[in-house]
PDB file of C-alpha atoms and ligand atoms in Angstrom:
ATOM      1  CA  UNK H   1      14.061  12.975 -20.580  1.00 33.00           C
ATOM      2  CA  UNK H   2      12.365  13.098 -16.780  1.00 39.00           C
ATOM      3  CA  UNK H   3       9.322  13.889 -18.852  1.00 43.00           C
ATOM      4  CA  UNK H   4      10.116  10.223 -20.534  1.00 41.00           C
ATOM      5  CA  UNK H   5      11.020   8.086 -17.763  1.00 41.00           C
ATOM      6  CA  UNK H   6       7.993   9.320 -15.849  1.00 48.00           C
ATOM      7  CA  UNK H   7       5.344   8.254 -18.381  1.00 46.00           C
ATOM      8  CA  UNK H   8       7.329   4.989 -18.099  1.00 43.00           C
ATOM      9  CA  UNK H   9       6.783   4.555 -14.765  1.00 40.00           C
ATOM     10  CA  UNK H  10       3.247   6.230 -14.489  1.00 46.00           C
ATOM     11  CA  UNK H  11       2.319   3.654 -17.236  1.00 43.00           C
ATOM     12  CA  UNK H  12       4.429   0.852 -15.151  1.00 38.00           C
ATOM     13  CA  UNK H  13       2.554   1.715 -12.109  1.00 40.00           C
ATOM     14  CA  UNK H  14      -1.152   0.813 -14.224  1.00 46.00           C
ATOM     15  CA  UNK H  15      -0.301  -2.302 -15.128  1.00 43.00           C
ATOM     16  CA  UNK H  16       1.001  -3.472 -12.360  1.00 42.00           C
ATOM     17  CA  UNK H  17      -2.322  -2.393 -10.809  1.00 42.00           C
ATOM     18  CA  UNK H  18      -3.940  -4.521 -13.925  1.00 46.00           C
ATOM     19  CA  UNK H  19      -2.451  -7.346 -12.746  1.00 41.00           C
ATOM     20  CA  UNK H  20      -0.632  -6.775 -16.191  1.00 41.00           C
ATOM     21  CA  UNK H  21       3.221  -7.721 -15.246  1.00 39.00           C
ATOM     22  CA  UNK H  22       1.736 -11.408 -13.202  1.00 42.00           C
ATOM     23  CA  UNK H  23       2.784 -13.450 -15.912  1.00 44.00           C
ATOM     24  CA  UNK H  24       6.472 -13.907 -17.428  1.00 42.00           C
ATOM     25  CA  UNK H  25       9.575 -16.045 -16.039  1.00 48.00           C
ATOM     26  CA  UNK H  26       8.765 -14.829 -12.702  1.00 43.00           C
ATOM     27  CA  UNK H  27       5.077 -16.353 -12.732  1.00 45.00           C
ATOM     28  CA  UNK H  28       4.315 -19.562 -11.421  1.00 47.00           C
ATOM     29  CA  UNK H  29       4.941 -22.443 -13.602  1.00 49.00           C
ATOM     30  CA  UNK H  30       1.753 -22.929 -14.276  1.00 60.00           C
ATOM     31  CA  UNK H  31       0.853 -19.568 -15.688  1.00 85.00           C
ATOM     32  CA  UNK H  32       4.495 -19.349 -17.642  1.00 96.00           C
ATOM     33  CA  UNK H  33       2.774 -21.038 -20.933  1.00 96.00           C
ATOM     34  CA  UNK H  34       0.123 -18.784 -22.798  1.00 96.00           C
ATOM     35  CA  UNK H  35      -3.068 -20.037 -23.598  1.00 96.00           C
ATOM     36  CA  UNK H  36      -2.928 -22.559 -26.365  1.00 95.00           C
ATOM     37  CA  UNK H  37       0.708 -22.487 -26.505  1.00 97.00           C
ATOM     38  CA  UNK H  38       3.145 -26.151 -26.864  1.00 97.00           C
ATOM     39  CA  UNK H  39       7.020 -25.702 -25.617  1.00 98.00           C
ATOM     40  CA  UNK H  40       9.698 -26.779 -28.437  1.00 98.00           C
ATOM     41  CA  UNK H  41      13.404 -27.889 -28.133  1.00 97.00           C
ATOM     42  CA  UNK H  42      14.406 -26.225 -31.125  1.00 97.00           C
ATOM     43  CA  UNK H  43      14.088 -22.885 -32.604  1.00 97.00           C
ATOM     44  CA  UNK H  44      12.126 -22.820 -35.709  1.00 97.00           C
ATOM     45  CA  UNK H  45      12.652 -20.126 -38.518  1.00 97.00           C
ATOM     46  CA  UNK H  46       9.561 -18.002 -39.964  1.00 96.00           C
ATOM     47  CA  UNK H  47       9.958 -15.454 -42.475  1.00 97.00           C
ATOM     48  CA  UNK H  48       8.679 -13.496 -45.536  1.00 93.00           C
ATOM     49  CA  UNK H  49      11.171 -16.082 -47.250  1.00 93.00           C
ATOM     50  CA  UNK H  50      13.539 -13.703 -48.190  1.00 95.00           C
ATOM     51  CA  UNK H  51      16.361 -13.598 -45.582  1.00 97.00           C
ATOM     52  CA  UNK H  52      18.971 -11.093 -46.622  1.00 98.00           C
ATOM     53  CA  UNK H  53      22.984 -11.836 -45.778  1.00 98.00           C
ATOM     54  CA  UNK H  54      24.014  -8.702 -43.454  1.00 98.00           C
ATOM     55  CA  UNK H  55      27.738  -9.078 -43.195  1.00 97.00           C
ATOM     56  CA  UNK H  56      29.231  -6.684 -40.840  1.00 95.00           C
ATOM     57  CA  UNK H  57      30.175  -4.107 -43.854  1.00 96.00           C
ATOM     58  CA  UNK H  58      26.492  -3.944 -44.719  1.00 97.00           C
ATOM     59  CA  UNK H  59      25.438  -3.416 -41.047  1.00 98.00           C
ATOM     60  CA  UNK H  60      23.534  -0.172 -39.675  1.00 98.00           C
ATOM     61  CA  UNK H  61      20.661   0.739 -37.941  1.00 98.00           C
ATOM     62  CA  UNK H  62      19.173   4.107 -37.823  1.00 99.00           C
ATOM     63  CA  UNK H  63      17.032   5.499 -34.930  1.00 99.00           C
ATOM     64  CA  UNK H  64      15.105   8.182 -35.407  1.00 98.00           C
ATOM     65  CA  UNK H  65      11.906   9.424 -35.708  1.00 98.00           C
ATOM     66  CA  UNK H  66      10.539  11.902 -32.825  1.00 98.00           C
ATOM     67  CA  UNK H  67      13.877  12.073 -30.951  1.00 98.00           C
ATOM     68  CA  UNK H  68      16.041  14.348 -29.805  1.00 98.00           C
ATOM     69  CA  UNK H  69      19.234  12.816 -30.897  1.00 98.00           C
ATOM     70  CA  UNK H  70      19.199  10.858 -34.171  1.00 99.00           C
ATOM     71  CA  UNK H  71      21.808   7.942 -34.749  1.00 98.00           C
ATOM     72  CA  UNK H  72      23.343   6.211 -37.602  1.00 98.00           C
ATOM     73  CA  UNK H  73      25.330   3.259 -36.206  1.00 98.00           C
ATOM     74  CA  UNK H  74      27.647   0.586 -37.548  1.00 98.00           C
ATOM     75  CA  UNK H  75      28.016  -2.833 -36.131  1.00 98.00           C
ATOM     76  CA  UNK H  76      31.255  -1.589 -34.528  1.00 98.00           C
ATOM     77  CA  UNK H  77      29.273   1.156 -32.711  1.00 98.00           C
ATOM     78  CA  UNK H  78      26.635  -0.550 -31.691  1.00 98.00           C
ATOM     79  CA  UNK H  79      29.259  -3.578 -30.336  1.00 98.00           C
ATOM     80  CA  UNK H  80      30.724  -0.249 -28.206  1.00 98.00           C
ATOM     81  CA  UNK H  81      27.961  -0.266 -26.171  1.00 98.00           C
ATOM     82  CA  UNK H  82      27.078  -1.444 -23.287  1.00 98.00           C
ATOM     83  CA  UNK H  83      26.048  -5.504 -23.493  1.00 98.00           C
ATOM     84  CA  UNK H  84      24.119  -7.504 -21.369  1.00 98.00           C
ATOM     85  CA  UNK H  85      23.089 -10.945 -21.131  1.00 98.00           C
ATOM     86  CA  UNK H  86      19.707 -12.070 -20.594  1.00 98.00           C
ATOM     87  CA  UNK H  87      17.222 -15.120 -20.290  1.00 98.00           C
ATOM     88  CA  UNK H  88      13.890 -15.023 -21.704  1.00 98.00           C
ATOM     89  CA  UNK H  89      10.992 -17.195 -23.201  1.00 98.00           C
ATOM     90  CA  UNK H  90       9.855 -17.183 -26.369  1.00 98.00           C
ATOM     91  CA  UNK H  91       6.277 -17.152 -27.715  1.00 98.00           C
ATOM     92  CA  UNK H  92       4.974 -17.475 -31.233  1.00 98.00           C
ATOM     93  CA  UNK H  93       1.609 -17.365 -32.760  1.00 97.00           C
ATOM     94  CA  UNK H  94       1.506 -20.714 -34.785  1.00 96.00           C
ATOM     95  CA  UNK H  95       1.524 -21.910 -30.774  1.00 97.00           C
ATOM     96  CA  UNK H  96       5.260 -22.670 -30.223  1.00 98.00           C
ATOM     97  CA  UNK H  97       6.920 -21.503 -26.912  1.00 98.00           C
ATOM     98  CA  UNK H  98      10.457 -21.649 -25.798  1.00 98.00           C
ATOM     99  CA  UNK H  99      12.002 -21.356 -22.586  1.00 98.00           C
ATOM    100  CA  UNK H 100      14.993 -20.005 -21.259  1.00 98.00           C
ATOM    101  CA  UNK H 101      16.585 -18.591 -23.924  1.00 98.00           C
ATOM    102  CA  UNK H 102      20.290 -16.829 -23.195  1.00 98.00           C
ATOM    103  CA  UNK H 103      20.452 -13.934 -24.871  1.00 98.00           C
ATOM    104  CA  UNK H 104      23.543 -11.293 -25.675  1.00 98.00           C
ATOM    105  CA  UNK H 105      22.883  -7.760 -26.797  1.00 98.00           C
ATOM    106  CA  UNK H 106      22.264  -4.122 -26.243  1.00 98.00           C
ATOM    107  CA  UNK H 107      19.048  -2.964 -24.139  1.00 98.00           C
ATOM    108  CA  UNK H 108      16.501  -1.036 -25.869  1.00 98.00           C
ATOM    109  CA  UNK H 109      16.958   1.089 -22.680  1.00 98.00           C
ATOM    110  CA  UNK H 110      20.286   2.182 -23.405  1.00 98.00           C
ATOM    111  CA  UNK H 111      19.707   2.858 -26.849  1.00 98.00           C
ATOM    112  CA  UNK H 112      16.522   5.050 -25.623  1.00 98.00           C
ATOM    113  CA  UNK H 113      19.125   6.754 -23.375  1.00 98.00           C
ATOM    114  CA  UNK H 114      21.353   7.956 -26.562  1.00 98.00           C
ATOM    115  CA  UNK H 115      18.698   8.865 -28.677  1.00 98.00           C
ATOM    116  CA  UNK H 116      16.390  10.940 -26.089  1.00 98.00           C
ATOM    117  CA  UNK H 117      12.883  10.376 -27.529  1.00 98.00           C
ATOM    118  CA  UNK H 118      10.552  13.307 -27.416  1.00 98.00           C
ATOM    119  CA  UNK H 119       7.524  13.781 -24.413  1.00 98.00           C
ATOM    120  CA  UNK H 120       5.114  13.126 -26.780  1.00 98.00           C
ATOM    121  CA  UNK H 121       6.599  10.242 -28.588  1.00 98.00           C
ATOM    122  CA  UNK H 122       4.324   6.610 -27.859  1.00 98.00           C
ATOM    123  CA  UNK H 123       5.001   4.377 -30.803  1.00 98.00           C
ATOM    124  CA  UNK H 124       7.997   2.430 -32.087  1.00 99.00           C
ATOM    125  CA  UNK H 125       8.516   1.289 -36.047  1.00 98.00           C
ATOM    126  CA  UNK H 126      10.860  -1.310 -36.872  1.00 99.00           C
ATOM    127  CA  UNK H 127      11.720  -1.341 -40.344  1.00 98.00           C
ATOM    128  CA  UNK H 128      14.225  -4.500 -41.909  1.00 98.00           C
ATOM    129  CA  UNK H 129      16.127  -5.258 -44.871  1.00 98.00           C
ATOM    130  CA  UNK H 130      13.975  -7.541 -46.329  1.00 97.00           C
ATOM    131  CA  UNK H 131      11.023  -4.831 -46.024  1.00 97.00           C
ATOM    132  CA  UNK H 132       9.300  -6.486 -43.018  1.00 98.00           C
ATOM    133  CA  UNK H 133       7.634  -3.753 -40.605  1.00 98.00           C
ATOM    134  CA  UNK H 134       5.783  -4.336 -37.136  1.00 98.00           C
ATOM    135  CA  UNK H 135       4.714  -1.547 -34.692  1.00 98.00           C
ATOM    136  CA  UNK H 136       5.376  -1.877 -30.421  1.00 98.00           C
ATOM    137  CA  UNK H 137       4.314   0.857 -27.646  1.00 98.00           C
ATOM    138  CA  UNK H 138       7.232   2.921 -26.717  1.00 98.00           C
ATOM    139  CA  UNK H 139       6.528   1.470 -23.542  1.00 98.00           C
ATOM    140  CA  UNK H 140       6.824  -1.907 -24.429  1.00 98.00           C
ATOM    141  CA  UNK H 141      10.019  -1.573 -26.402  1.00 98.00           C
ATOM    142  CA  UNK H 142      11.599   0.103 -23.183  1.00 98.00           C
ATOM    143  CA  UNK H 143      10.768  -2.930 -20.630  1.00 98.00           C
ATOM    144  CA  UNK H 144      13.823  -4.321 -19.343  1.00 98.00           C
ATOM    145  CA  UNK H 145      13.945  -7.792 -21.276  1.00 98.00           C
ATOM    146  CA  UNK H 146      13.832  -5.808 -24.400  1.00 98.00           C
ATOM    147  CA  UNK H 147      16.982  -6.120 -26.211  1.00 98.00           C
ATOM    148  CA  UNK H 148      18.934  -5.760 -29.756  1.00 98.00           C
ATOM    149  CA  UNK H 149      20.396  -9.196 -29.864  1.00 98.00           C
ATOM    150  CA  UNK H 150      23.398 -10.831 -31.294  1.00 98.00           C
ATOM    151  CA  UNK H 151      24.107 -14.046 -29.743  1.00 98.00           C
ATOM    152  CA  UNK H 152      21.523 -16.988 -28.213  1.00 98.00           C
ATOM    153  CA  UNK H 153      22.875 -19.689 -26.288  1.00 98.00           C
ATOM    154  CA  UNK H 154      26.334 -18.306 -26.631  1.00 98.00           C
ATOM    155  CA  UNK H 155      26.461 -18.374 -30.512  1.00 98.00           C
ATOM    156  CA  UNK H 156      26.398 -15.886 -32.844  1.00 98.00           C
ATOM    157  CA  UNK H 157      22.420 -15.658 -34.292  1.00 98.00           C
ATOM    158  CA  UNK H 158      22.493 -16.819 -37.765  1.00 98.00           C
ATOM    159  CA  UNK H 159      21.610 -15.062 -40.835  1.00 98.00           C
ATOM    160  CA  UNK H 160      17.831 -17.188 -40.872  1.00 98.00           C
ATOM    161  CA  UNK H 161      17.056 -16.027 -36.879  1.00 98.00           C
ATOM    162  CA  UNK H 162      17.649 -12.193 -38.276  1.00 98.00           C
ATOM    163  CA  UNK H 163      21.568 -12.430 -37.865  1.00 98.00           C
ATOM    164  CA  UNK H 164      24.352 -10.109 -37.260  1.00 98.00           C
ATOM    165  CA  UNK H 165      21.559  -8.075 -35.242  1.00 98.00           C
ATOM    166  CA  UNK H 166      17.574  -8.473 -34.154  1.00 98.00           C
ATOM    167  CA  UNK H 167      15.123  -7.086 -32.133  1.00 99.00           C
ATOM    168  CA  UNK H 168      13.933  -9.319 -29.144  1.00 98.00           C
ATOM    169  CA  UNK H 169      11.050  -8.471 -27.239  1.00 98.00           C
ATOM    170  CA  UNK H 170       9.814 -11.691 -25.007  1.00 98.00           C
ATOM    171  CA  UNK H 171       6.351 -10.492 -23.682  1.00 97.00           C
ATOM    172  CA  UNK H 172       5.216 -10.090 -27.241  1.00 98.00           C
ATOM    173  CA  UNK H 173       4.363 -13.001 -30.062  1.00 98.00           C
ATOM    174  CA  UNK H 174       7.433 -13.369 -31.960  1.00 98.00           C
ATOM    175  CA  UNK H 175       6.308 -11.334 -35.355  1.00 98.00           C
ATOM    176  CA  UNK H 176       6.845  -8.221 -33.248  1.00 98.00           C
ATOM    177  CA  UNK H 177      10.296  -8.868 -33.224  1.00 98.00           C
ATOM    178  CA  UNK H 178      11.932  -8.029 -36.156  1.00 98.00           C
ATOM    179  CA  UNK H 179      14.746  -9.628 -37.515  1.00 98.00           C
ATOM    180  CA  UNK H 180      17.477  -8.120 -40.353  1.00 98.00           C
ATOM    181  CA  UNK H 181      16.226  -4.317 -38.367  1.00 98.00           C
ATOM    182  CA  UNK H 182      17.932  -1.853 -40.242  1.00 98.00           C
ATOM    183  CA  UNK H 183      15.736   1.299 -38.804  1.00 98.00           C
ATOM    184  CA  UNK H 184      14.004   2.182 -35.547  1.00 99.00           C
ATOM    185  CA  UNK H 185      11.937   4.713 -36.021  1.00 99.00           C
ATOM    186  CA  UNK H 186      10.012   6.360 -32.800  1.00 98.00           C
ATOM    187  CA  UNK H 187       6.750   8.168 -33.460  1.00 98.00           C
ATOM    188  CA  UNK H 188       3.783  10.186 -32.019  1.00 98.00           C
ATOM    189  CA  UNK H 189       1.400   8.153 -33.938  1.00 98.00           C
ATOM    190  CA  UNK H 190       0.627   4.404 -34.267  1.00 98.00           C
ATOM    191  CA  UNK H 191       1.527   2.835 -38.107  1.00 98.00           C
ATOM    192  CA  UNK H 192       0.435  -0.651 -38.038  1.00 98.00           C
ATOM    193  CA  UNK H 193       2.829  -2.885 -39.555  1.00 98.00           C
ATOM    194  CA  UNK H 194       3.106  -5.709 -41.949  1.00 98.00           C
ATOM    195  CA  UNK H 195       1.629  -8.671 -39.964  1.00 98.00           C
ATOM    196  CA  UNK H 196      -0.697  -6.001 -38.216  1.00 98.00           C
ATOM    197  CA  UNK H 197      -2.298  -4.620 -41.677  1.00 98.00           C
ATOM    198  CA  UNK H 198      -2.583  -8.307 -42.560  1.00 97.00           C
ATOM    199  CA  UNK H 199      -4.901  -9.646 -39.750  1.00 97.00           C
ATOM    200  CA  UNK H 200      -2.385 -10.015 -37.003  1.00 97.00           C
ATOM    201  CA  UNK H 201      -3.436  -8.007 -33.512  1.00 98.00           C
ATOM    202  CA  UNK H 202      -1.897  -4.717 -33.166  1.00 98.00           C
ATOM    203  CA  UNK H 203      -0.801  -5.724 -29.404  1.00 97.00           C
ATOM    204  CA  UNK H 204       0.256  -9.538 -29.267  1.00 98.00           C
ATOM    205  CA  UNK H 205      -0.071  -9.983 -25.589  1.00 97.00           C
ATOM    206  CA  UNK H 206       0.387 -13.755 -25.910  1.00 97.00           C
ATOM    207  CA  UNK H 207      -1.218 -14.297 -22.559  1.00 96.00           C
ATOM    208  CA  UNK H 208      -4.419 -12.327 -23.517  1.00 95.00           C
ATOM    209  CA  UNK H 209      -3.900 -14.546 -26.753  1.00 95.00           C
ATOM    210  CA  UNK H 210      -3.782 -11.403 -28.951  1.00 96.00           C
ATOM    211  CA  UNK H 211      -3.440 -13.663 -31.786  1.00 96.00           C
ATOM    212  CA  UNK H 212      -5.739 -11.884 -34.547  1.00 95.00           C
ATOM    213  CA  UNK H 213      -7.540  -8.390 -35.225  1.00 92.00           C
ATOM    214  CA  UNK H 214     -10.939  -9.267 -34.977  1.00 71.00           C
TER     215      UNK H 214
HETATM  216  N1  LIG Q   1      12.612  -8.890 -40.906  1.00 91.34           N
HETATM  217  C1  LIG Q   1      11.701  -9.800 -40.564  1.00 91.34           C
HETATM  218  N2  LIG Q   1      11.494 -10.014 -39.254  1.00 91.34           N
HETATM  219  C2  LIG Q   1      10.585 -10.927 -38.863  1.00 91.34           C
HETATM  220  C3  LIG Q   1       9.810 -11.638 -39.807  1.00 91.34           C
HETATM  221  C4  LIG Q   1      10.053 -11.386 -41.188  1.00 91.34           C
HETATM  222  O1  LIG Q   1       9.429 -11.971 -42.092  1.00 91.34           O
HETATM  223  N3  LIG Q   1      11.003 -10.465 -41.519  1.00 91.34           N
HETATM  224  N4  LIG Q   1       8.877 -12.561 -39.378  1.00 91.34           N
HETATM  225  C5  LIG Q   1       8.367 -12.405 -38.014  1.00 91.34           C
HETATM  226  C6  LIG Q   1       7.625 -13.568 -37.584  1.00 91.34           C
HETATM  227  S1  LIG Q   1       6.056 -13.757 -38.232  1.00 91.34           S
HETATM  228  C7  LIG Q   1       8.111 -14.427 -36.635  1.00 91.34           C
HETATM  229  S2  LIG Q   1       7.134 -15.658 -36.001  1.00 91.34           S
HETATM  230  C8  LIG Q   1       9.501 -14.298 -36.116  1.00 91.34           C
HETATM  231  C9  LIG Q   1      10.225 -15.618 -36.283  1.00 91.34           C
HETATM  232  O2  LIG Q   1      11.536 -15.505 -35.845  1.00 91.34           O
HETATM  233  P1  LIG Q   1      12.478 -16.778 -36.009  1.00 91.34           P
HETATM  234  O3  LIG Q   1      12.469 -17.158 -37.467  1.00 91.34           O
HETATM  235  O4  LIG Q   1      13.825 -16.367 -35.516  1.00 91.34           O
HETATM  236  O5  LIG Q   1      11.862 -17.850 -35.166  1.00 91.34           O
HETATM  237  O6  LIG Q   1      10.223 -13.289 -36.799  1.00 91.34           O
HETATM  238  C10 LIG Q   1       9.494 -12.118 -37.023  1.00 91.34           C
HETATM  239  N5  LIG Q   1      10.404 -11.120 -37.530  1.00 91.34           N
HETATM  240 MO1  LIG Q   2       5.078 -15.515 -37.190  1.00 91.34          MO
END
């Protein structure tokens, strides 16, 4: 686990030097919009088009993968854990941004805490119930704004925004955050997923406009 956390901070420590962690809500407002990015009001829904009805009885998401301590939980457990708010922007690749979003959920860091991924583990899966996939560093899936949401602007996310439960990672374009997750799956290797097989970038840095594999 010190293993872990001091990769995190080793690889902390290189971007920083990279200049990699200037932009975000802290940033000047003239570098908080990406390159070629418009802010909206609302929140717009994009999808596969199939957008499956979780009801709490349905609910679970595994973690597991290259970890030391698997987990199976139900809505109830996850709701047991620690929650947090949080404000964050949005960024999507068909060039909408959205500021200031209030979020409620559980940190990716506390659910890295329970499960104890291995020192060689780098990648992250998501997998959702509608068979969507996308791929994140480890790293990036344990920054701080990284959470497992369940309410925006105080209400609970509905089922077309990925409700009861969905992955929110802000410093990413949207498609890496997966909505309906089901399974988080925490690897040695790197498994490109759905949008990333299909001509999306494998990183999505929307300030390095990581819009499309080359
Ligand atoms: N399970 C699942 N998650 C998904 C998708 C999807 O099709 N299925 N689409 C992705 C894409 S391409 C985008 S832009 C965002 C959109 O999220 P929103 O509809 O809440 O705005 O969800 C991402 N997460
Ligand atoms: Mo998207």
């Amino acid at each position: 686990m010190s293993g872990f956390k001091d990769k995190l901070i080793d690889t902390k420590q290189a971007w920083a030097k990279a200049g990699r962690l200037l932009t975000g809500t802290t940033a000047a407002p003239t570098e908080r919009l990406p390159p070629g990015q418009r802010l909206v009001k609302d929140w717009p829904v994009l999808d596969l088009g199939v957008q499956p009805e979780i009801t709490p009885a349905k609910f679970f998401l595994d973690i597991g993968g290259a970890v030391e301590n698997p987990q199976h939980l139900k809505l109830d457990d996850l709701m047991a854990l620690p929650q947090e708010g949080s404000v964050s922007d949005m960024h999507c690749v068909t060039a909408w941004s959205r500021y200031d979003n209030h979020w409620q959920g559980v940190a990716s860091r506390t659910l890295l805490d329970l499960v104890r991924p291995l020192p060689d583990a780098k990648h992250v899966i998501f997998h959702s119930h509608d068979g969507y996939t996308t791929n994140v560093q480890l790293d990036q899936f344990a920054d701080d704004d990284v959470f497992l949401v369940h309410h925006w602007e105080g209400e609970a996310i509905s089922r077309v925004h990925g409700g009861p439960i969905r992955v929110l990672i802000p410093k990413l374009y949207l498609w890496k955050s997966a909505k309906w997750v089901n399974r988080i799956e925490i690897t040695t290797a790197d498994h490109p997923g759905f949008w990333e097989r299909n001509g999306y970038h494998n990183n999505a840095n929307p300030w390095l406009e990581e819009r499309y594999s080359a």
